[in-house]
Amino acid sequence: MNFNIMVLFAGLCFSFASNAIAAREPSYQIENQWVREAPPMASMLAGYLQIRNTTDRAAMLIDVSSPEFRKVEIHRTEVENGIARMVRQESVQVPANGVLVFEPGSYHLMLMMPTAPLNAGDTVSFRFEFEGGRSFDVIAPVKRADSPN
Ligand SMILES: [Cu+2]
């Protein structure tokens, strides 16, 4: 085996090893994110997702932003005496080794003042910021509410 092949082989082993470590490292994951399509002139849309926390400590989501919207808030729909209302959440906690679900009728991202019309098939970029300085960028597809996935 000549020297160049040895170096290449060593490099491959190293990259496999570091990928395996990265996959197991405790962290937060944003999953199944999507934005519900709204009528063309709508000034508010809603976004849904799951946040998975694979660490042994609760995670605190403190901010969500998107270049496609002038303002993004974290809301929770609450039903009181049969009347649903949306309550803004300053932050939201993801339990240690747990999942927080944003879904219709519960937690959601309230996406206000889109900078351009969004239709099914378009995508939205989000940045999720957690207490302690971790942030994650994700892309979410815009979908019709009744689409199967
Ligand atoms: Cu809302």
PDB file of C-alpha atoms and ligand atoms in Angstrom:
ATOM      1  CA  MET A   1       0.000   0.000   0.000  1.00  0.00           C
ATOM      2  CA  ASN A   2       1.540   3.302  -0.939  1.00  0.00           C
ATOM      3  CA  PHE A   3       1.604   6.267   1.340  1.00  0.00           C
ATOM      4  CA  ASN A   4      -1.182   8.258  -0.408  1.00  0.00           C
ATOM      5  CA  ILE A   5      -3.656   5.407  -0.059  1.00  0.00           C
ATOM      6  CA  MET A   6      -2.726   5.009   3.600  1.00  0.00           C
ATOM      7  CA  VAL A   7      -3.487   8.685   4.224  1.00  0.00           C
ATOM      8  CA  LEU A   8      -6.816   8.464   2.392  1.00  0.00           C
ATOM      9  CA  PHE A   9      -7.786   5.341   4.335  1.00  0.00           C
ATOM     10  CA  ALA A  10      -6.909   6.941   7.664  1.00  0.00           C
ATOM     11  CA  GLY A  11      -8.965  10.000   6.696  1.00  0.00           C
ATOM     12  CA  LEU A  12     -12.009   7.859   5.876  1.00  0.00           C
ATOM     13  CA  CYS A  13     -11.788   6.035   9.194  1.00  0.00           C
ATOM     14  CA  PHE A  14     -11.595   9.321  11.008  1.00  0.00           C
ATOM     15  CA  SER A  15     -14.630  10.803   9.248  1.00  0.00           C
ATOM     16  CA  PHE A  16     -16.747   7.685   9.902  1.00  0.00           C
ATOM     17  CA  ALA A  17     -15.757   7.782  13.564  1.00  0.00           C
ATOM     18  CA  SER A  18     -16.579  11.463  13.960  1.00  0.00           C
ATOM     19  CA  ASN A  19     -19.954  11.018  12.223  1.00  0.00           C
ATOM     20  CA  ALA A  20     -20.825   8.216  14.607  1.00  0.00           C
ATOM     21  CA  ILE A  21     -19.925  10.387  17.590  1.00  0.00           C
ATOM     22  CA  ALA A  22     -21.931  13.337  16.233  1.00  0.00           C
ATOM     23  CA  ALA A  23     -25.008  11.126  15.782  1.00  0.00           C
ATOM     24  CA  ARG A  24     -24.898   9.965  19.409  1.00  0.00           C
ATOM     25  CA  GLU A  25     -23.978  13.287  21.005  1.00  0.00           C
ATOM     26  CA  PRO A  26     -26.865  14.562  23.156  1.00  0.00           C
ATOM     27  CA  SER A  27     -28.496  17.561  21.559  1.00  0.00           C
ATOM     28  CA  TYR A  28     -31.759  19.079  20.380  1.00  0.00           C
ATOM     29  CA  GLN A  29     -33.409  18.208  17.069  1.00  0.00           C
ATOM     30  CA  ILE A  30     -36.137  20.049  15.196  1.00  0.00           C
ATOM     31  CA  GLU A  31     -38.297  17.483  13.349  1.00  0.00           C
ATOM     32  CA  ASN A  32     -41.330  17.327  11.027  1.00  0.00           C
ATOM     33  CA  GLN A  33     -41.443  21.099  10.651  1.00  0.00           C
ATOM     34  CA  TRP A  34     -44.025  22.574   8.284  1.00  0.00           C
ATOM     35  CA  VAL A  35     -45.948  25.789   7.663  1.00  0.00           C
ATOM     36  CA  ARG A  36     -49.670  25.675   6.957  1.00  0.00           C
ATOM     37  CA  GLU A  37     -50.632  27.308   3.689  1.00  0.00           C
ATOM     38  CA  ALA A  38     -52.997  30.261   4.135  1.00  0.00           C
ATOM     39  CA  PRO A  39     -55.069  32.371   1.700  1.00  0.00           C
ATOM     40  CA  PRO A  40     -52.836  34.644  -0.441  1.00  0.00           C
ATOM     41  CA  MET A  41     -53.548  37.858   1.493  1.00  0.00           C
ATOM     42  CA  ALA A  42     -53.300  36.306   4.976  1.00  0.00           C
ATOM     43  CA  SER A  43     -51.178  38.317   7.396  1.00  0.00           C
ATOM     44  CA  MET A  44     -50.670  35.350   9.745  1.00  0.00           C
ATOM     45  CA  LEU A  45     -49.630  31.769   9.149  1.00  0.00           C
ATOM     46  CA  ALA A  46     -48.933  28.956  11.576  1.00  0.00           C
ATOM     47  CA  GLY A  47     -45.947  26.653  11.814  1.00  0.00           C
ATOM     48  CA  TYR A  48     -45.743  23.213  13.405  1.00  0.00           C
ATOM     49  CA  LEU A  49     -42.881  20.928  14.395  1.00  0.00           C
ATOM     50  CA  GLN A  50     -41.448  18.745  17.115  1.00  0.00           C
ATOM     51  CA  ILE A  51     -38.431  19.508  19.260  1.00  0.00           C
ATOM     52  CA  ARG A  52     -36.542  16.508  20.563  1.00  0.00           C
ATOM     53  CA  ASN A  53     -34.186  16.972  23.494  1.00  0.00           C
ATOM     54  CA  THR A  54     -31.754  14.070  23.923  1.00  0.00           C
ATOM     55  CA  THR A  55     -29.869  15.694  26.793  1.00  0.00           C
ATOM     56  CA  ASP A  56     -30.367  15.055  30.507  1.00  0.00           C
ATOM     57  CA  ARG A  57     -31.388  18.645  31.133  1.00  0.00           C
ATOM     58  CA  ALA A  58     -34.525  20.545  30.152  1.00  0.00           C
ATOM     59  CA  ALA A  59     -34.054  22.815  27.139  1.00  0.00           C
ATOM     60  CA  MET A  60     -35.567  26.284  27.006  1.00  0.00           C
ATOM     61  CA  LEU A  61     -36.565  27.624  23.585  1.00  0.00           C
ATOM     62  CA  ILE A  62     -36.320  31.404  23.878  1.00  0.00           C
ATOM     63  CA  ASP A  63     -36.646  32.744  20.327  1.00  0.00           C
ATOM     64  CA  VAL A  64     -37.663  31.781  16.803  1.00  0.00           C
ATOM     65  CA  SER A  65     -37.017  34.003  13.805  1.00  0.00           C
ATOM     66  CA  SER A  66     -37.418  33.774  10.033  1.00  0.00           C
ATOM     67  CA  PRO A  67     -36.372  36.060   7.181  1.00  0.00           C
ATOM     68  CA  GLU A  68     -39.740  35.255   5.536  1.00  0.00           C
ATOM     69  CA  PHE A  69     -41.714  36.952   8.335  1.00  0.00           C
ATOM     70  CA  ARG A  70     -41.374  40.282  10.092  1.00  0.00           C
ATOM     71  CA  LYS A  71     -42.411  38.731  13.383  1.00  0.00           C
ATOM     72  CA  VAL A  72     -42.509  35.211  14.813  1.00  0.00           C
ATOM     73  CA  GLU A  73     -44.070  34.361  18.176  1.00  0.00           C
ATOM     74  CA  ILE A  74     -44.485  31.137  20.120  1.00  0.00           C
ATOM     75  CA  HIS A  75     -48.173  30.604  20.896  1.00  0.00           C
ATOM     76  CA  ARG A  76     -50.252  28.014  22.661  1.00  0.00           C
ATOM     77  CA  THR A  77     -53.946  27.528  21.990  1.00  0.00           C
ATOM     78  CA  GLU A  78     -55.840  27.112  25.251  1.00  0.00           C
ATOM     79  CA  VAL A  79     -59.502  26.258  25.626  1.00  0.00           C
ATOM     80  CA  GLU A  80     -61.348  27.863  28.508  1.00  0.00           C
ATOM     81  CA  ASN A  81     -65.125  27.453  28.957  1.00  0.00           C
ATOM     82  CA  GLY A  82     -65.313  26.093  25.429  1.00  0.00           C
ATOM     83  CA  ILE A  83     -63.600  29.129  23.924  1.00  0.00           C
ATOM     84  CA  ALA A  84     -60.211  28.704  22.270  1.00  0.00           C
ATOM     85  CA  ARG A  85     -57.716  31.512  22.533  1.00  0.00           C
ATOM     86  CA  MET A  86     -54.048  31.839  21.697  1.00  0.00           C
ATOM     87  CA  VAL A  87     -51.620  32.754  24.445  1.00  0.00           C
ATOM     88  CA  ARG A  88     -48.152  34.039  23.650  1.00  0.00           C
ATOM     89  CA  GLN A  89     -45.319  32.144  25.348  1.00  0.00           C
ATOM     90  CA  GLU A  90     -42.142  34.057  26.165  1.00  0.00           C
ATOM     91  CA  SER A  91     -40.249  30.772  26.185  1.00  0.00           C
ATOM     92  CA  VAL A  92     -41.109  27.123  26.172  1.00  0.00           C
ATOM     93  CA  GLN A  93     -39.492  24.194  27.915  1.00  0.00           C
ATOM     94  CA  VAL A  94     -38.581  20.895  26.265  1.00  0.00           C
ATOM     95  CA  PRO A  95     -38.250  18.210  28.943  1.00  0.00           C
ATOM     96  CA  ALA A  96     -34.981  16.339  29.450  1.00  0.00           C
ATOM     97  CA  ASN A  97     -34.935  13.301  27.143  1.00  0.00           C
ATOM     98  CA  GLY A  98     -38.342  14.361  25.872  1.00  0.00           C
ATOM     99  CA  VAL A  99     -40.243  15.799  22.930  1.00  0.00           C
ATOM    100  CA  LEU A 100     -42.326  18.968  22.730  1.00  0.00           C
ATOM    101  CA  VAL A 101     -44.942  18.883  19.976  1.00  0.00           C
ATOM    102  CA  PHE A 102     -46.171  21.966  18.144  1.00  0.00           C
ATOM    103  CA  GLU A 103     -49.455  20.973  16.472  1.00  0.00           C
ATOM    104  CA  PRO A 104     -52.857  22.433  15.568  1.00  0.00           C
ATOM    105  CA  GLY A 105     -54.815  23.163  18.775  1.00  0.00           C
ATOM    106  CA  SER A 106     -51.700  23.375  20.945  1.00  0.00           C
ATOM    107  CA  TYR A 107     -48.278  24.969  20.656  1.00  0.00           C
ATOM    108  CA  HIS A 108     -47.594  26.641  17.305  1.00  0.00           C
ATOM    109  CA  LEU A 109     -45.379  29.240  15.731  1.00  0.00           C
ATOM    110  CA  MET A 110     -47.386  32.342  14.896  1.00  0.00           C
ATOM    111  CA  LEU A 111     -45.866  33.712  11.721  1.00  0.00           C
ATOM    112  CA  MET A 112     -46.808  37.327  11.173  1.00  0.00           C
ATOM    113  CA  MET A 113     -46.468  39.721   8.257  1.00  0.00           C
ATOM    114  CA  PRO A 114     -44.920  37.534   5.547  1.00  0.00           C
ATOM    115  CA  THR A 115     -42.433  39.444   3.396  1.00  0.00           C
ATOM    116  CA  ALA A 116     -43.811  37.704   0.268  1.00  0.00           C
ATOM    117  CA  PRO A 117     -46.828  35.480  -0.490  1.00  0.00           C
ATOM    118  CA  LEU A 118     -46.215  31.820   0.390  1.00  0.00           C
ATOM    119  CA  ASN A 119     -47.838  28.891  -1.339  1.00  0.00           C
ATOM    120  CA  ALA A 120     -47.695  25.130  -0.900  1.00  0.00           C
ATOM    121  CA  GLY A 121     -44.326  23.975  -2.216  1.00  0.00           C
ATOM    122  CA  ASP A 122     -42.459  27.076  -1.010  1.00  0.00           C
ATOM    123  CA  THR A 123     -40.047  26.857   1.898  1.00  0.00           C
ATOM    124  CA  VAL A 124     -39.454  28.948   5.009  1.00  0.00           C
ATOM    125  CA  SER A 125     -36.162  29.242   6.927  1.00  0.00           C
ATOM    126  CA  PHE A 126     -36.239  29.292  10.701  1.00  0.00           C
ATOM    127  CA  ARG A 127     -33.663  29.882  13.395  1.00  0.00           C
ATOM    128  CA  PHE A 128     -34.458  28.371  16.788  1.00  0.00           C
ATOM    129  CA  GLU A 129     -32.522  29.814  19.715  1.00  0.00           C
ATOM    130  CA  PHE A 130     -32.206  28.060  23.033  1.00  0.00           C
ATOM    131  CA  GLU A 131     -31.095  29.325  26.405  1.00  0.00           C
ATOM    132  CA  GLY A 132     -27.374  28.769  26.791  1.00  0.00           C
ATOM    133  CA  GLY A 133     -26.508  29.901  23.279  1.00  0.00           C
ATOM    134  CA  ARG A 134     -27.397  26.926  21.095  1.00  0.00           C
ATOM    135  CA  SER A 135     -29.203  27.770  17.875  1.00  0.00           C
ATOM    136  CA  PHE A 136     -30.462  25.622  15.022  1.00  0.00           C
ATOM    137  CA  ASP A 137     -31.407  26.574  11.463  1.00  0.00           C
ATOM    138  CA  VAL A 138     -34.074  24.526   9.713  1.00  0.00           C
ATOM    139  CA  ILE A 139     -36.036  24.730   6.463  1.00  0.00           C
ATOM    140  CA  ALA A 140     -39.776  24.071   6.596  1.00  0.00           C
ATOM    141  CA  PRO A 141     -41.994  23.317   3.597  1.00  0.00           C
ATOM    142  CA  VAL A 142     -45.295  25.152   3.144  1.00  0.00           C
ATOM    143  CA  LYS A 143     -48.105  22.581   2.897  1.00  0.00           C
ATOM    144  CA  ARG A 144     -51.886  22.445   2.665  1.00  0.00           C
ATOM    145  CA  ALA A 145     -53.441  21.473   5.974  1.00  0.00           C
ATOM    146  CA  ASP A 146     -55.174  18.445   4.418  1.00  0.00           C
ATOM    147  CA  SER A 147     -52.122  17.110   2.589  1.00  0.00           C
ATOM    148  CA  PRO A 148     -51.259  13.595   3.784  1.00  0.00           C
ATOM    149  CA  ASN A 149     -47.720  14.494   4.821  1.00  0.00           C
TER     150      ASN A 149
HETATM  151 CU    CU B   1     -51.235  31.859  17.413  1.00  0.00          CU
END
